[in-house]
CSV table of C-alpha atoms in Angstrom, one decimal:
chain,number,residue,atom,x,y,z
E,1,UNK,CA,-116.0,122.4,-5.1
E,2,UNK,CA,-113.3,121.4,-2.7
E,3,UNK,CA,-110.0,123.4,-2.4
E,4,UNK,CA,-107.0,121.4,-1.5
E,5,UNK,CA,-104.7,123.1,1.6
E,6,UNK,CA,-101.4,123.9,-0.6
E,7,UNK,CA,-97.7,122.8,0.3
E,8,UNK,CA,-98.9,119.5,2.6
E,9,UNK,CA,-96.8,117.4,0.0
E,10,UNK,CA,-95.0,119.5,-2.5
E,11,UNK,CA,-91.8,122.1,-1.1
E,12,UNK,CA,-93.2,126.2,-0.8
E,13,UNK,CA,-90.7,127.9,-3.6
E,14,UNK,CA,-90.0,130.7,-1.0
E,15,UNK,CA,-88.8,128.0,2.2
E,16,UNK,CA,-88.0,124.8,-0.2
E,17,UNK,CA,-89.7,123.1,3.1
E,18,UNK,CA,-92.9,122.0,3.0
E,19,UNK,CA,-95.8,123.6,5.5
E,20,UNK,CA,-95.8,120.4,7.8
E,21,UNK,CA,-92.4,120.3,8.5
E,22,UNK,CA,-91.9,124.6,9.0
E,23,UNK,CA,-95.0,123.8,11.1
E,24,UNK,CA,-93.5,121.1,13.1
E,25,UNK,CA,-90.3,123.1,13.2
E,26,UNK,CA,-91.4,126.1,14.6
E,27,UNK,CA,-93.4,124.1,17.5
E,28,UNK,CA,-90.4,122.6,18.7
E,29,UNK,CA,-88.8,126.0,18.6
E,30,UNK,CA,-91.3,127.2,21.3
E,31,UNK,CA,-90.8,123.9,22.8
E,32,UNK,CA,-87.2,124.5,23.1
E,33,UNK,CA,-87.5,127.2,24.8
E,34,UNK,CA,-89.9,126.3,27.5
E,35,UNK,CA,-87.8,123.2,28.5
E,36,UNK,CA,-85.1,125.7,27.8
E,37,UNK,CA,-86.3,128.2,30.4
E,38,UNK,CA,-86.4,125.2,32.9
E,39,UNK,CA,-83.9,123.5,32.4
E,40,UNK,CA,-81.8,127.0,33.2
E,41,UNK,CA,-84.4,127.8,36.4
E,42,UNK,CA,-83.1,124.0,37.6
E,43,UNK,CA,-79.4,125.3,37.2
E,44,UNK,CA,-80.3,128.7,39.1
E,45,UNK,CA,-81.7,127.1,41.7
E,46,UNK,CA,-79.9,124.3,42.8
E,47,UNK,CA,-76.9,126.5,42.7
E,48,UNK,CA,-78.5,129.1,45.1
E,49,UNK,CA,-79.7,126.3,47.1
E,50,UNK,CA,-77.8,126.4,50.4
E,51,UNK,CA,-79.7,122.7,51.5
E,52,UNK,CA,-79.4,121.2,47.7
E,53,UNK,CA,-80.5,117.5,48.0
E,54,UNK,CA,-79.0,114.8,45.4
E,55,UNK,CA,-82.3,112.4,43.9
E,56,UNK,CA,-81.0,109.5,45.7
E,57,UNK,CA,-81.6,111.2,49.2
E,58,UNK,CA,-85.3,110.7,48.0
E,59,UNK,CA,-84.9,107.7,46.8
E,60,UNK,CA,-84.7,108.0,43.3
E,61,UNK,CA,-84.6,104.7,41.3
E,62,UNK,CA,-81.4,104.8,38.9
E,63,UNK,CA,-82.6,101.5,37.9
E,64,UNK,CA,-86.1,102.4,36.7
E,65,UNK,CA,-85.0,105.9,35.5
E,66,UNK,CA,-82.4,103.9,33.2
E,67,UNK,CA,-85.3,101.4,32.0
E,68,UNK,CA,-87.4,104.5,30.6
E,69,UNK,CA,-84.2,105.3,29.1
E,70,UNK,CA,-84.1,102.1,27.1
E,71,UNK,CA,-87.6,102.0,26.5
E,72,UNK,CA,-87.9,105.5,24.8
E,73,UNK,CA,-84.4,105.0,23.0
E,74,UNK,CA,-86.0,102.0,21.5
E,75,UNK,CA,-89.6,103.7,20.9
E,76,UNK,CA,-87.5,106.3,19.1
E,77,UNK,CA,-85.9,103.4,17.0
E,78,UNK,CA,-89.2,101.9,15.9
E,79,UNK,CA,-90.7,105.6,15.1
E,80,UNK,CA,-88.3,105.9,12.5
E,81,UNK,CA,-88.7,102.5,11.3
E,82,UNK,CA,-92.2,103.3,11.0
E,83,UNK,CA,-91.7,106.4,8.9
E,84,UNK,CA,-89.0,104.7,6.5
E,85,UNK,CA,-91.5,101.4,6.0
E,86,UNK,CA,-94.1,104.1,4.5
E,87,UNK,CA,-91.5,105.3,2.1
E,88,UNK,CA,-90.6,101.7,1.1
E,89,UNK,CA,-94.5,101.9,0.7
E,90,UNK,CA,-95.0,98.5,3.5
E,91,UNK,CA,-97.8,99.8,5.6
E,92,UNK,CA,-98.0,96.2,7.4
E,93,UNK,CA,-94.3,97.2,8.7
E,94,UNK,CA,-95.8,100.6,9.2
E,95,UNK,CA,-98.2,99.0,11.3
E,96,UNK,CA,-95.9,97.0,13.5
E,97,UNK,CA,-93.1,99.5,14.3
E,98,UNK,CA,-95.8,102.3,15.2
E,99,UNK,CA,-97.8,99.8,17.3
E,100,UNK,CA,-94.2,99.6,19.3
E,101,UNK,CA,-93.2,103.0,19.4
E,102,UNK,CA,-97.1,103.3,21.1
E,103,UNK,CA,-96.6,100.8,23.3
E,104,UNK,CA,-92.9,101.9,24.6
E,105,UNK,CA,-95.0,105.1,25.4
E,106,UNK,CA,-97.3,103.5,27.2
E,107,UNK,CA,-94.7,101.3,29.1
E,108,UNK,CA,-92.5,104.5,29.8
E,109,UNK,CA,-95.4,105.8,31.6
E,110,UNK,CA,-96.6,103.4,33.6
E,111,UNK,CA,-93.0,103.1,35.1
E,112,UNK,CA,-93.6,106.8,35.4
E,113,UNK,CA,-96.4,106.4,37.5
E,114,UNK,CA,-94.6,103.3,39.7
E,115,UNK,CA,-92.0,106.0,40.6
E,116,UNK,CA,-94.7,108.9,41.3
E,117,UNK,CA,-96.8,106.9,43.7
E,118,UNK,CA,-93.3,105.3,45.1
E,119,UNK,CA,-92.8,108.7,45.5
E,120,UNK,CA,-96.3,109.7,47.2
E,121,UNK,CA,-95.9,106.9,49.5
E,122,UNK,CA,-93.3,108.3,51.1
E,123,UNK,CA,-94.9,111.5,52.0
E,124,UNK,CA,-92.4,113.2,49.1
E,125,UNK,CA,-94.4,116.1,47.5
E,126,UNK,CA,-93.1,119.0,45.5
E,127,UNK,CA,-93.4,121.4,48.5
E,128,UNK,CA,-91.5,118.8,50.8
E,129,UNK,CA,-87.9,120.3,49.1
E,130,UNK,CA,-87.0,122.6,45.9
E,131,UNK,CA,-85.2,119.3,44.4
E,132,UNK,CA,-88.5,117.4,44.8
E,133,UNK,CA,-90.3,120.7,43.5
E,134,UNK,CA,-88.1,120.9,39.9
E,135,UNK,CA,-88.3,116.7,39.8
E,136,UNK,CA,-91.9,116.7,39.5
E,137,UNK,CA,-92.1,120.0,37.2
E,138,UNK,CA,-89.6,118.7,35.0
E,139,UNK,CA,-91.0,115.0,34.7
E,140,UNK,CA,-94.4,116.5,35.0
E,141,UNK,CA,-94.3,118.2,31.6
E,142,UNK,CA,-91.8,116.1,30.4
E,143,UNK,CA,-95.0,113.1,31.1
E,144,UNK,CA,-97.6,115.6,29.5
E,145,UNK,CA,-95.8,115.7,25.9
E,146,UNK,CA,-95.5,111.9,26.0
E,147,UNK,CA,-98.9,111.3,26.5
E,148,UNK,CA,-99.8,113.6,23.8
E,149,UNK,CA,-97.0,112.5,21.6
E,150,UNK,CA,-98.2,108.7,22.5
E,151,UNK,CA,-101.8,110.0,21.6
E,152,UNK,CA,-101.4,111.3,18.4
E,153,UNK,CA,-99.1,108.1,17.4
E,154,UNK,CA,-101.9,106.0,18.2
E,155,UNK,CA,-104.5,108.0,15.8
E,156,UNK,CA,-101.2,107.8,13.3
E,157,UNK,CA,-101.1,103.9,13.8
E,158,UNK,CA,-105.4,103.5,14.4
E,159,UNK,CA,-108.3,105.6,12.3
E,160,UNK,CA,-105.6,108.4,11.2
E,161,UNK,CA,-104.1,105.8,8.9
E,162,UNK,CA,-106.7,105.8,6.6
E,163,UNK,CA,-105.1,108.5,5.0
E,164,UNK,CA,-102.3,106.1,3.4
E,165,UNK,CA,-105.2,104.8,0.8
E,166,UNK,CA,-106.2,108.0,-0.2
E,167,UNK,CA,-102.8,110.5,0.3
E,168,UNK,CA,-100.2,108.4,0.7
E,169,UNK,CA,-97.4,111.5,0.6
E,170,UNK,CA,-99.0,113.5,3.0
E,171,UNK,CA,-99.7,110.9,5.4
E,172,UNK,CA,-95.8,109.7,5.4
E,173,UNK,CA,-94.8,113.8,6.0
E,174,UNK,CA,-97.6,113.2,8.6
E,175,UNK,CA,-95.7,110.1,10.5
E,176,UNK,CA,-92.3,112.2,10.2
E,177,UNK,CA,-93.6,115.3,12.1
E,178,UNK,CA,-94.9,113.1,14.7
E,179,UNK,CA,-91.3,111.3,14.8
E,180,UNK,CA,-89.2,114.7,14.7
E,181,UNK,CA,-92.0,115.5,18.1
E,182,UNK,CA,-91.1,112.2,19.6
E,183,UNK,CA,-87.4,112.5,18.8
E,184,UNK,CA,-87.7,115.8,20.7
E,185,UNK,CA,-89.4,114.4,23.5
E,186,UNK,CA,-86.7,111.4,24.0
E,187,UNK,CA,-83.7,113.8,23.4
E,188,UNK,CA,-85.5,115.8,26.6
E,189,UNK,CA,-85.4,112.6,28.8
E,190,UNK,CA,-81.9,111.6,28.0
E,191,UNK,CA,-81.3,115.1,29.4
E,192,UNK,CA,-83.4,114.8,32.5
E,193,UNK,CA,-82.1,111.7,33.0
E,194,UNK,CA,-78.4,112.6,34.2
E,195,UNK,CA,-79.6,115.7,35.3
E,196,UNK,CA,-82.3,114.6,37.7
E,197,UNK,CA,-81.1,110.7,38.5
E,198,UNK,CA,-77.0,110.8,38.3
E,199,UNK,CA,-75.6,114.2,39.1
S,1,UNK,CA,-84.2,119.2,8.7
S,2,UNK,CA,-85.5,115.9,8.0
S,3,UNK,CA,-86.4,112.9,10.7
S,4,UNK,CA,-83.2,111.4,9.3
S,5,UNK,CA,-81.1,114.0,10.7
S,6,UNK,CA,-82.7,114.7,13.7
S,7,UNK,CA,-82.3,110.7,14.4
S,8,UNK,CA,-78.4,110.4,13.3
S,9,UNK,CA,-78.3,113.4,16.3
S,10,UNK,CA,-80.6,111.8,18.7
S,11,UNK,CA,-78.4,108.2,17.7
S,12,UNK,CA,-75.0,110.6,18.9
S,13,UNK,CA,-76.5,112.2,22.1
S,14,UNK,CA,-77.6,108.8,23.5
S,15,UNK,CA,-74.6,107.1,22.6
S,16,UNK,CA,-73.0,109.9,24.8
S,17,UNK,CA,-75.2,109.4,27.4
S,18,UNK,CA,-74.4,106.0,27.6
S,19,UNK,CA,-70.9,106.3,27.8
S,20,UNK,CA,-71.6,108.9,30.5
S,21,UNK,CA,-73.7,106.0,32.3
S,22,UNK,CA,-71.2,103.7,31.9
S,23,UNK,CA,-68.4,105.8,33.5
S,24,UNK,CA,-71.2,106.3,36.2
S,25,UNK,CA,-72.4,103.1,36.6
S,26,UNK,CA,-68.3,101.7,37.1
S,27,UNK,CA,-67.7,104.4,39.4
S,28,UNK,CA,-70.2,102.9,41.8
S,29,UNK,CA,-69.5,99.1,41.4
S,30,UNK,CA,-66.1,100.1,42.2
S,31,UNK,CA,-67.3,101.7,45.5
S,32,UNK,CA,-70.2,99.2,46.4
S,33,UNK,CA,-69.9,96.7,44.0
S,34,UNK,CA,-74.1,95.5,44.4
S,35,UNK,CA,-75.3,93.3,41.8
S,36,UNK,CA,-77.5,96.0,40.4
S,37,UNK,CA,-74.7,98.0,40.0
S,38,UNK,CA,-72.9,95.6,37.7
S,39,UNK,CA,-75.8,94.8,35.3
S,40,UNK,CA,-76.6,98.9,35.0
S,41,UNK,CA,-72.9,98.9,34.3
S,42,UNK,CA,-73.0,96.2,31.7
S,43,UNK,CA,-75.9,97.3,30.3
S,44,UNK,CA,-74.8,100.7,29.7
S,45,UNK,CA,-71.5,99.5,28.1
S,46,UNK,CA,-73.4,97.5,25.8
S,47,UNK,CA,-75.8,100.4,24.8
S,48,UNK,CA,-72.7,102.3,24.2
S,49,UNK,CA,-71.5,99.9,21.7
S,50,UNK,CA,-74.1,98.8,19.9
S,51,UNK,CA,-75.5,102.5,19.1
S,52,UNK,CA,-72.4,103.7,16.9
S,53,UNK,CA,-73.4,100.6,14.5
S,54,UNK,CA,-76.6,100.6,14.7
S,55,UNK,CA,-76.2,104.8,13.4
S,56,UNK,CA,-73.7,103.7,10.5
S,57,UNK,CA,-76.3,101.2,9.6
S,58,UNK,CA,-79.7,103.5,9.6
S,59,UNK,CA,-77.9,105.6,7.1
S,60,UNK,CA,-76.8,103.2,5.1
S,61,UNK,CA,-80.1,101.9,5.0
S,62,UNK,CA,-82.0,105.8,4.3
S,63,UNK,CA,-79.0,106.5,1.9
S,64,UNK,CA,-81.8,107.7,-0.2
S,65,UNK,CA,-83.4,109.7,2.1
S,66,UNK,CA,-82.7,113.5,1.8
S,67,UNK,CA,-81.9,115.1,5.5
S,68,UNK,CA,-83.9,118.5,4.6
């Protein structure tokens, strides 16, 4: 006997939502406030800091940090390409944009790890100077939910998409979850991006 | 809220980021005026212009689409 798991598909009558999406929702709730909590400890401490340091006294590339912008702006683009070809039911399209959005994650890293070792290099640690120490906590994290954001995209877009032959419904609520989690993890770079590179 | 939504947001923050960037980016080719300075520039004017259409567009195109 096999028992389905209820509301993957069809609205609960009590939220009108299905469970993936008050699932998804709720994560990026806590998520919200953990980047919330830094984001305000970043704001705290460099205005109590009476030797603040702007990024570009380190060294910070504008250039490259603007790049990542592009790239995850354009990764977000594809995500949601991917997500509407499943509801025009083209999984070939579905293919091609998530293969993208992977790739832009991958990309957005390795510039990530250009600028870390750049970084490195120069003997610039997060204990040589409290803006070095929020830089690399902020980018840090920020780095840890793209690779797991990249990850799961890549079971979406490799064995995971099996699931389109047999639940075609739940696998396209699936692909949105993972694009509302990428759309979060993009709309906290374009944050960090100003905050950390340009002000 | 639906992927829709949360994209049509994500479409207006960046569009206001680059407009930010763009403000930014003039500021310093008018005060060093570097090559890189004026393709960051250019680049983040264009971003700023193409984003608006490219929002009116995507709903166009999920005009179906639900944003719950």
């Amino acid at each position: 006997m096999s028992m389905a798991i209820p509301y993957t598909v069809e609205p609960r009558p009590d939220t009108g939502l299905n469970n993936v999406k008050i699932g998804i929702w709720l994560f990026l709730a806590s998520e919200v406030m953990l980047f919330g909590g830094l984001f305000a400890g970043y704001i705290i401490l460099r205005v109590g800091s009476t030797d603040w340091l702007p990024g570009s006294h380190f060294g910070l590339s504008v250039p490259l940090a603007f790049t990542n912008t592009l790239v995850l702006i354009t990764s977000s683009v594809t995500m949601v390409m991917a997500w509407a070809s499943l509801i025009r039911k083209d999984f070939s399209k579905y293919r091609l944009y998530m293969g993208i959005t992977v790739l832009c994650g991958l990309g957005f890293m390795v510039i990530k790890y250009i600028e870390y070792t750049s970084k490195f290099s120069h003997g610039y640690y997060p204990s040589t100077h409290i803006f070095l120490a929020l830089y690399f906590t902020l980018t840090g994290l920020h780095g840890i939910h793209v690779i797991a954001g990249m990850s799961y995209n890549a079971y979406l877009w490799g064995p995971g998409a099996k699931m389109w032959e047999t639940a075609p419904e739940q696998f396209t609520n699936r692909v949105e979850a993972s694009g509302l989690f990428w759309h979060f993890v993009d709309l906290v770079w374009i944050f960090l991006f100003p905050v950390l590179y340009l002000l | 809220m639906s992927l829709k939504a949360v994209h049509i947001f994500f479409v207006t923050i960046a569009t206001a980021i680059a407009v930010f960037f763009g403000v930014w980016s003039v500021q310093q080719v008018l005060a060093t005026g570097t090559a890189a300075d004026w393709v960051l520039a250019i680049l983040a004017v264009l971003m700023a212009l193409a984003l608006p259409p490219y929002g009116v567009w995507f709903l166009k195109k999920m005009k179906k689409v639900g944003y719950v």
